[in-house]
Coordinates of C-alpha atoms in Angstrom, one line a residue:
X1 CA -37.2 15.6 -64.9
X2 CA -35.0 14.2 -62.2
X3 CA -36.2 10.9 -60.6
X4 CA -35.1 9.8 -56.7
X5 CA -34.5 6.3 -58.3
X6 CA -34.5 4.4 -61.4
X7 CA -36.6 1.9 -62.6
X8 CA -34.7 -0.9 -61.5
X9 CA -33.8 0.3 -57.7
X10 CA -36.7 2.3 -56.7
X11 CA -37.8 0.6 -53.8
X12 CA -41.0 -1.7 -54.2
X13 CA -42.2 -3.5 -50.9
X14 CA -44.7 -6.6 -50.6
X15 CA -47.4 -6.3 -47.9
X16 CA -47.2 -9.4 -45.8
X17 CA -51.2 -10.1 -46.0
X18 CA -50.4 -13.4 -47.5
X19 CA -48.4 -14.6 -44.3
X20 CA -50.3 -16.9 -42.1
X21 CA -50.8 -15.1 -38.3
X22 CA -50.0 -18.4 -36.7
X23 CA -48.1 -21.9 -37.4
X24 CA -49.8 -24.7 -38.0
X25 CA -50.1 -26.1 -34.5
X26 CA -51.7 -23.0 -33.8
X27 CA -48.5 -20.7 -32.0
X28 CA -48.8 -16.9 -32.9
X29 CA -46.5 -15.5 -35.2
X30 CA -45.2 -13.7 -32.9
X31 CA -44.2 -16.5 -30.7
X32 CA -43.2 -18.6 -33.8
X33 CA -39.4 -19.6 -33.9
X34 CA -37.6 -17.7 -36.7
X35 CA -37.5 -20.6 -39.1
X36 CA -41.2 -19.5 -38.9
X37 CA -40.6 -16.4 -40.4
X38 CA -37.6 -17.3 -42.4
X39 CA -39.9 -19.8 -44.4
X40 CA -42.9 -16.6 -45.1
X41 CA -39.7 -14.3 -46.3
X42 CA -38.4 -16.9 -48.9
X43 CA -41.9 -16.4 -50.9
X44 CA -41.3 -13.0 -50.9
X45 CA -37.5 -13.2 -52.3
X46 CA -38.5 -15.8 -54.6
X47 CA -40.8 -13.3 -55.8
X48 CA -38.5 -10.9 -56.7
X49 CA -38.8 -8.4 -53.5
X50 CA -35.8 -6.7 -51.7
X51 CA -38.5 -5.0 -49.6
X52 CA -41.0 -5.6 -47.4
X53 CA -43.3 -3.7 -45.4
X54 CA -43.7 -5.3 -41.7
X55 CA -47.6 -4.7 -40.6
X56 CA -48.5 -5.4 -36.8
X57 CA -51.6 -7.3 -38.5
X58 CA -48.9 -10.3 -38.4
X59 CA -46.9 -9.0 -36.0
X60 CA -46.7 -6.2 -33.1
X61 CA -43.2 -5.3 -33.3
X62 CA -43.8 -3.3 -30.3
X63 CA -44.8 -6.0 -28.2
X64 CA -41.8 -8.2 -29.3
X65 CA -39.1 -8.1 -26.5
X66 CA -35.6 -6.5 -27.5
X67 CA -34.0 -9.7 -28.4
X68 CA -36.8 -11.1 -30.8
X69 CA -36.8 -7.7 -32.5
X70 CA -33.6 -8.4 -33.3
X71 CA -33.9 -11.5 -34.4
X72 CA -37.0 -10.6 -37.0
X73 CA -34.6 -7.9 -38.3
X74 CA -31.7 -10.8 -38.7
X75 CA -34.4 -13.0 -40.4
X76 CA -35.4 -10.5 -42.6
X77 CA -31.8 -9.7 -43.7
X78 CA -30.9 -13.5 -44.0
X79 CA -33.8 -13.6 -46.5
X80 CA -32.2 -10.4 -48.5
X81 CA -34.7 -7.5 -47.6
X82 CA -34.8 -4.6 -46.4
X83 CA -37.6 -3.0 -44.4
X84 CA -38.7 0.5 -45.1
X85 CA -41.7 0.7 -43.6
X86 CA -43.8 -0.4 -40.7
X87 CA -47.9 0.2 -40.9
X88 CA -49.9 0.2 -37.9
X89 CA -53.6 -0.8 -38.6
X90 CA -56.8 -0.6 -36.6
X91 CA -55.7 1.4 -33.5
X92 CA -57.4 4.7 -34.2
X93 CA -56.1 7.5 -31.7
X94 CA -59.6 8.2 -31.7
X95 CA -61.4 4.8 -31.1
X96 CA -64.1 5.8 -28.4
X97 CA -63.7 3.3 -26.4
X98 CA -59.7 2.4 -26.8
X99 CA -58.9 5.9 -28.0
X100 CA -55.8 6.4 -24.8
X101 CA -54.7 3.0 -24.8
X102 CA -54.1 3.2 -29.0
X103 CA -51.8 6.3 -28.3
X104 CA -50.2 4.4 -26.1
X105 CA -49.5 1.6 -28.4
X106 CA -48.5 3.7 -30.8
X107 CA -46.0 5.5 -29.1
X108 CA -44.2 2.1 -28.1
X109 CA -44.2 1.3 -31.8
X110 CA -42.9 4.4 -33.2
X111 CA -39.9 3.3 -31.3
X112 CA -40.2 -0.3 -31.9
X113 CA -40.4 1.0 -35.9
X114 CA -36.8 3.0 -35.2
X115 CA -35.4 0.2 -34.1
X116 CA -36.0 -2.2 -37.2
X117 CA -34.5 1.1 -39.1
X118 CA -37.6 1.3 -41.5
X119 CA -38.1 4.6 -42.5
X120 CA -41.8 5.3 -42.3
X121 CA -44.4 4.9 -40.4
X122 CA -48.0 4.1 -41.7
X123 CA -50.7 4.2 -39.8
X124 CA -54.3 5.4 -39.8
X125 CA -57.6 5.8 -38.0
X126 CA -58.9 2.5 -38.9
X127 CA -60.8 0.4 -36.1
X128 CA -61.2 -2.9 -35.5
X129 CA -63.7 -5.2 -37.7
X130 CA -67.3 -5.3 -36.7
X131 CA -69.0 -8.6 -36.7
X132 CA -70.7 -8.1 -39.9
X133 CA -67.2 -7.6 -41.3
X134 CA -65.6 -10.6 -40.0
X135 CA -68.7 -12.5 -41.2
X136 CA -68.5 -11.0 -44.7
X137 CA -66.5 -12.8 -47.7
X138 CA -65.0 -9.3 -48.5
X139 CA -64.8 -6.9 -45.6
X140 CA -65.9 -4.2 -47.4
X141 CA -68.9 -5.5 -48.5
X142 CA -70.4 -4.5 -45.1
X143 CA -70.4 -1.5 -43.0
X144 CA -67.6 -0.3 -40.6
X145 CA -66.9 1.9 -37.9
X146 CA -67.7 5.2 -38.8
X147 CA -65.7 8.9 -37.8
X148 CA -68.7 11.6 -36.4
X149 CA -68.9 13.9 -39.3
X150 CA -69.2 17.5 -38.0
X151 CA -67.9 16.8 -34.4
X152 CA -65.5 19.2 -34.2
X153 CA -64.0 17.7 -30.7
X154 CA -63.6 14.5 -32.3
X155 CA -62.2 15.8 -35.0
X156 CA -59.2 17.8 -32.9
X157 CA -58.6 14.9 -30.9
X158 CA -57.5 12.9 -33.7
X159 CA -55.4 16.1 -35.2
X160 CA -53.9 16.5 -31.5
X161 CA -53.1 12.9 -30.9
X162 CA -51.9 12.4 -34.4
X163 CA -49.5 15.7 -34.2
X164 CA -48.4 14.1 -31.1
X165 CA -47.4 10.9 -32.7
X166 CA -46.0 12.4 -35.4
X167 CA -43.4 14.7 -33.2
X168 CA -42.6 11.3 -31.4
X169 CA -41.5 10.1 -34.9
X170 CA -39.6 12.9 -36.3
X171 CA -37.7 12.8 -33.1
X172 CA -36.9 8.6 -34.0
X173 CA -36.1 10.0 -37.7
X174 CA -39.1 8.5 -39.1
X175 CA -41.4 9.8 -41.8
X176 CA -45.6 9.2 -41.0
X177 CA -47.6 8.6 -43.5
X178 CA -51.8 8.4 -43.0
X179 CA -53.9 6.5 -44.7
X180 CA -56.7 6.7 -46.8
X181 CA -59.0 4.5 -45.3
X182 CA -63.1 4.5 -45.8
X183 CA -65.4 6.4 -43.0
X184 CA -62.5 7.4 -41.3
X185 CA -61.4 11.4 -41.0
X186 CA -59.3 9.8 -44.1
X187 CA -62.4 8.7 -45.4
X188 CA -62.0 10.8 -49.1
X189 CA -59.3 13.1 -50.6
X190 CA -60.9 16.3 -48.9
X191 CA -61.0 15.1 -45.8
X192 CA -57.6 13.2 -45.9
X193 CA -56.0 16.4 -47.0
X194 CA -57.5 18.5 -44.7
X195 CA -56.3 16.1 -41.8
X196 CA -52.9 16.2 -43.2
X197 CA -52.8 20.2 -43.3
X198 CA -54.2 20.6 -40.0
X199 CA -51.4 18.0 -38.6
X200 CA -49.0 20.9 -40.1
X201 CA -45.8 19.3 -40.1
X202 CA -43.8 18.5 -42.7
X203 CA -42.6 14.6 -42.2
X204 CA -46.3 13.8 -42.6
X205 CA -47.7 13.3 -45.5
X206 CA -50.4 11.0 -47.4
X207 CA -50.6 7.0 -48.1
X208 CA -53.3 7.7 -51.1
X209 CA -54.7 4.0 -51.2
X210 CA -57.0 4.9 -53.1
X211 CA -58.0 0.9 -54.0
X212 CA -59.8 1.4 -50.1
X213 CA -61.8 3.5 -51.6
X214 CA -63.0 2.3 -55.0
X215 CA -63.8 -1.1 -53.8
X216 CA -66.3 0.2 -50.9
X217 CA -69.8 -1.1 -52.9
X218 CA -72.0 1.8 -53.2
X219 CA -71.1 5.5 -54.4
X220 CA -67.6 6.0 -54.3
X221 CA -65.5 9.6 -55.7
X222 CA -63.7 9.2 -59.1
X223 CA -60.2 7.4 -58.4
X224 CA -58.9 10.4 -61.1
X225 CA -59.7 13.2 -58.7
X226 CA -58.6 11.6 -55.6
X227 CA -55.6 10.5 -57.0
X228 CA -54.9 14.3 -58.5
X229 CA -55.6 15.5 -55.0
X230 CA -53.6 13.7 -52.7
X231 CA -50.5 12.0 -54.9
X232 CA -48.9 15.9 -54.0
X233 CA -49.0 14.7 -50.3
X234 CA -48.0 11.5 -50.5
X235 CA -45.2 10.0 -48.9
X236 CA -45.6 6.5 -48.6
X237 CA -48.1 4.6 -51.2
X238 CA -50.2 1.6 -50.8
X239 CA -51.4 0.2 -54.6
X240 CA -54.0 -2.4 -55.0
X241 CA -56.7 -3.0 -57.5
X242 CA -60.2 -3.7 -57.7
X243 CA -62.5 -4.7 -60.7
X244 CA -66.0 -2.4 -60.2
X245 CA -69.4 -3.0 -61.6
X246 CA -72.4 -0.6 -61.2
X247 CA -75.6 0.2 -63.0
X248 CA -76.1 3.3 -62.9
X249 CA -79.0 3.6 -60.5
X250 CA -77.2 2.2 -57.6
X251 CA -79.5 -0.8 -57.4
X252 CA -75.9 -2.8 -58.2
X253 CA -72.6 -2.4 -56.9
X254 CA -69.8 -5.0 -56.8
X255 CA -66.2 -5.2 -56.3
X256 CA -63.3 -7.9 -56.4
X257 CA -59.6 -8.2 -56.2
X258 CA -57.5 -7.9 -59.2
X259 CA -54.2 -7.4 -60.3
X260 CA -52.7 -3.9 -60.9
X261 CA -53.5 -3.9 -64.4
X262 CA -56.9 -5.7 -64.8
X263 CA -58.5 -3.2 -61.9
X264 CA -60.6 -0.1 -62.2
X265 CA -57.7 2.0 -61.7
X266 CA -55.6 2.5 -64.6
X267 CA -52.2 2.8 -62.8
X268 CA -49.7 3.5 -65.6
X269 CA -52.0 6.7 -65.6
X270 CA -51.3 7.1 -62.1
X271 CA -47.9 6.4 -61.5
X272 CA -47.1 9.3 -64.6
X273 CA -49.2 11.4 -62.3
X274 CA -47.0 10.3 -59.2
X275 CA -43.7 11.1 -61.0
X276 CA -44.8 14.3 -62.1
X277 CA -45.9 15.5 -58.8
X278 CA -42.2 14.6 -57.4
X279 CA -43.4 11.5 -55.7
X280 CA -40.0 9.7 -54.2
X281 CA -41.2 7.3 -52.2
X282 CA -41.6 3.6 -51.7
X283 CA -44.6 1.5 -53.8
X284 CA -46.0 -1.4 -51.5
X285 CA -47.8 -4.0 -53.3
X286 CA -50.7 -4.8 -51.4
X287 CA -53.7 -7.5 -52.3
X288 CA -56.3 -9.4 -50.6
X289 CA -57.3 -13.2 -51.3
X290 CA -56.0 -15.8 -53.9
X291 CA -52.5 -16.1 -53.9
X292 CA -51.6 -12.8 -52.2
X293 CA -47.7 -12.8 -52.6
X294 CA -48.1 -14.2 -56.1
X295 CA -50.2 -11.1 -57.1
X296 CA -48.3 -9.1 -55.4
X297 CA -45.4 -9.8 -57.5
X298 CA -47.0 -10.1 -60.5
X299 CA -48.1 -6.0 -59.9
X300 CA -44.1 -5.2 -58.9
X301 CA -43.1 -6.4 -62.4
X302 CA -45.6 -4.4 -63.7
X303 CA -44.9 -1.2 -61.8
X304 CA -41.0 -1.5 -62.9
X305 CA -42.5 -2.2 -66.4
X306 CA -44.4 1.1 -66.0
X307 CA -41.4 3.0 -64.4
X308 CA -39.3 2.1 -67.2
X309 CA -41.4 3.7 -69.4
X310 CA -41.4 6.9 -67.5
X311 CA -37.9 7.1 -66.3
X312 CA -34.9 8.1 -68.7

């Protein structure tokens, strides 16, 4: 079948989880001077990467002035990337207690997204870390905010607000992409899916990180079936790995970071599935701990390793 790329241009993007949020005398990313920046991109070229997804986790490139927007997007391009995608993390529409002011801040960064001419916009209904997360060596490990099952209020809210995002973006030319994301609305393929239908429009689709999920230590759904459910809504992909040991019983459950390969998830598997379900778009390498941007380039080679295989 027809591909939207080949092997050696499809677009493959490094998260910037690696990049430190402030200089070393302590100044915010944000408020760094561009040789700041210039000096996190260079990893990322040296790498290998043309791409690279910008995530507000570094930076809020809605609450950069006009002039410093530009000069990230300068930065970026003196570096020789591209960004298609921005992804906006941990400012749930729904949040109960900064629900209104999260719309807000997303609406200001839908156009703040247009303006650094990515493409897509990722976001979510994650929330902020809970103390027992911060304190944790892996976040994971411990429990986080949680959606209301069965509150059917809640529940419309987050379609309502989301719809209303998404129409904000479609008007900027952007494609939105939700992702999966544990205890959220996005919480499992079902849910995710439903979410996604219920939204009803047809620039917003699925980010299927499914790695969110299988790393969560205690019962998780079979990466197989959640992959087979949402790769025919995705849009936008987040892939990470994790190693997983269990039991049996559930008296033992452990996770880790690992490359692409070495994980749980067998992703040569899943990128044939991908392909055959007409995915098109962008892969973002993402990876916690260690060397970040080291992995992260390690599991690009591999995924242009697997895409040659897969693509005449």
């Amino acid at each position: 079948m027809a591909h939207a790329f080949t092997a050696d241009d499809w677009p493959i993007a490094a998260c910037i989880h690696g990049f430190p949020t402030a200089t070393r005398d302590g100044i915010p990313a944000a408020d760094a001077p561009a040789e700041f920046w210039a000096k996190q991109f260079r990893h990322l070229t040296a790498e290998g990467f043309r791409h690279v997804e910008l995530a507000d986790g570094w930076i809020k490139p809605a609450l950069l002035s006009a002039e410093r927007r530009t000069e990230l997007l300068e930065t970026v391009a003196a570096a020789g990337l591209a960004v298609p995608a921005v992804h906006i993390a941990r400012a749930s529409v729904i949040d109960p207690v900064d629900g209104e002011a999260n719309l807000a801040y997303h609406h200001a960064s839908v156009d703040a997204v247009a303006e650094l001419g990515a493409g897509v916009y990722s976001t979510g209904l994650h929330r902020p870390f809970t103390d027992g997360q911060r304190a944790a060596l892996w976040f994971w490990a411990a429990q986080g905010p949680v959606d209301p099952n069965d509150d059917r209020e809640t529940w419309d809210l987050a379609v309502a607000r989301l719809r209303e995002i998404a129409r904000h973006a479609a008007d900027r030319g952007l494609t939105m992409a939700l992702e999966l994301y544990e205890d959220t609305y996005l919480g499992n393929a079902d849910n995710a899916m439903r979410l996604v239908e219920a939204i009803g429009m047809d620039h917003v689709g699925l980010n299927p990180d499914v790695g969110n999920l299988i790393r969560l230590q205690r019962p998780v759904e079979d990466w197989r079936e959640a992959y087979a459910k949402t790769l025919p809504h995705a849009n936008y992909w987040h892939l990470k790995n994790y190693t997983r040991d269990e039991d049996g019983a559930g008296n033992f459950l452990t996770s880790v970071p690992s490359t692409m390969r070495d994980g749980l998830i067998n992703y040569r598997q899943v990128i044939e599935l991908a392909l055959e379900v007409g995915y098109s778009g962008v892969f973002t390498m993402e990876q916690y701990g260690g060397d970040s941007i080291g992995v992260c380039g390690e599991n690009a080679r591999y995924t242009r390793g697997v895409l040659s295989t897969l693509i005449d």
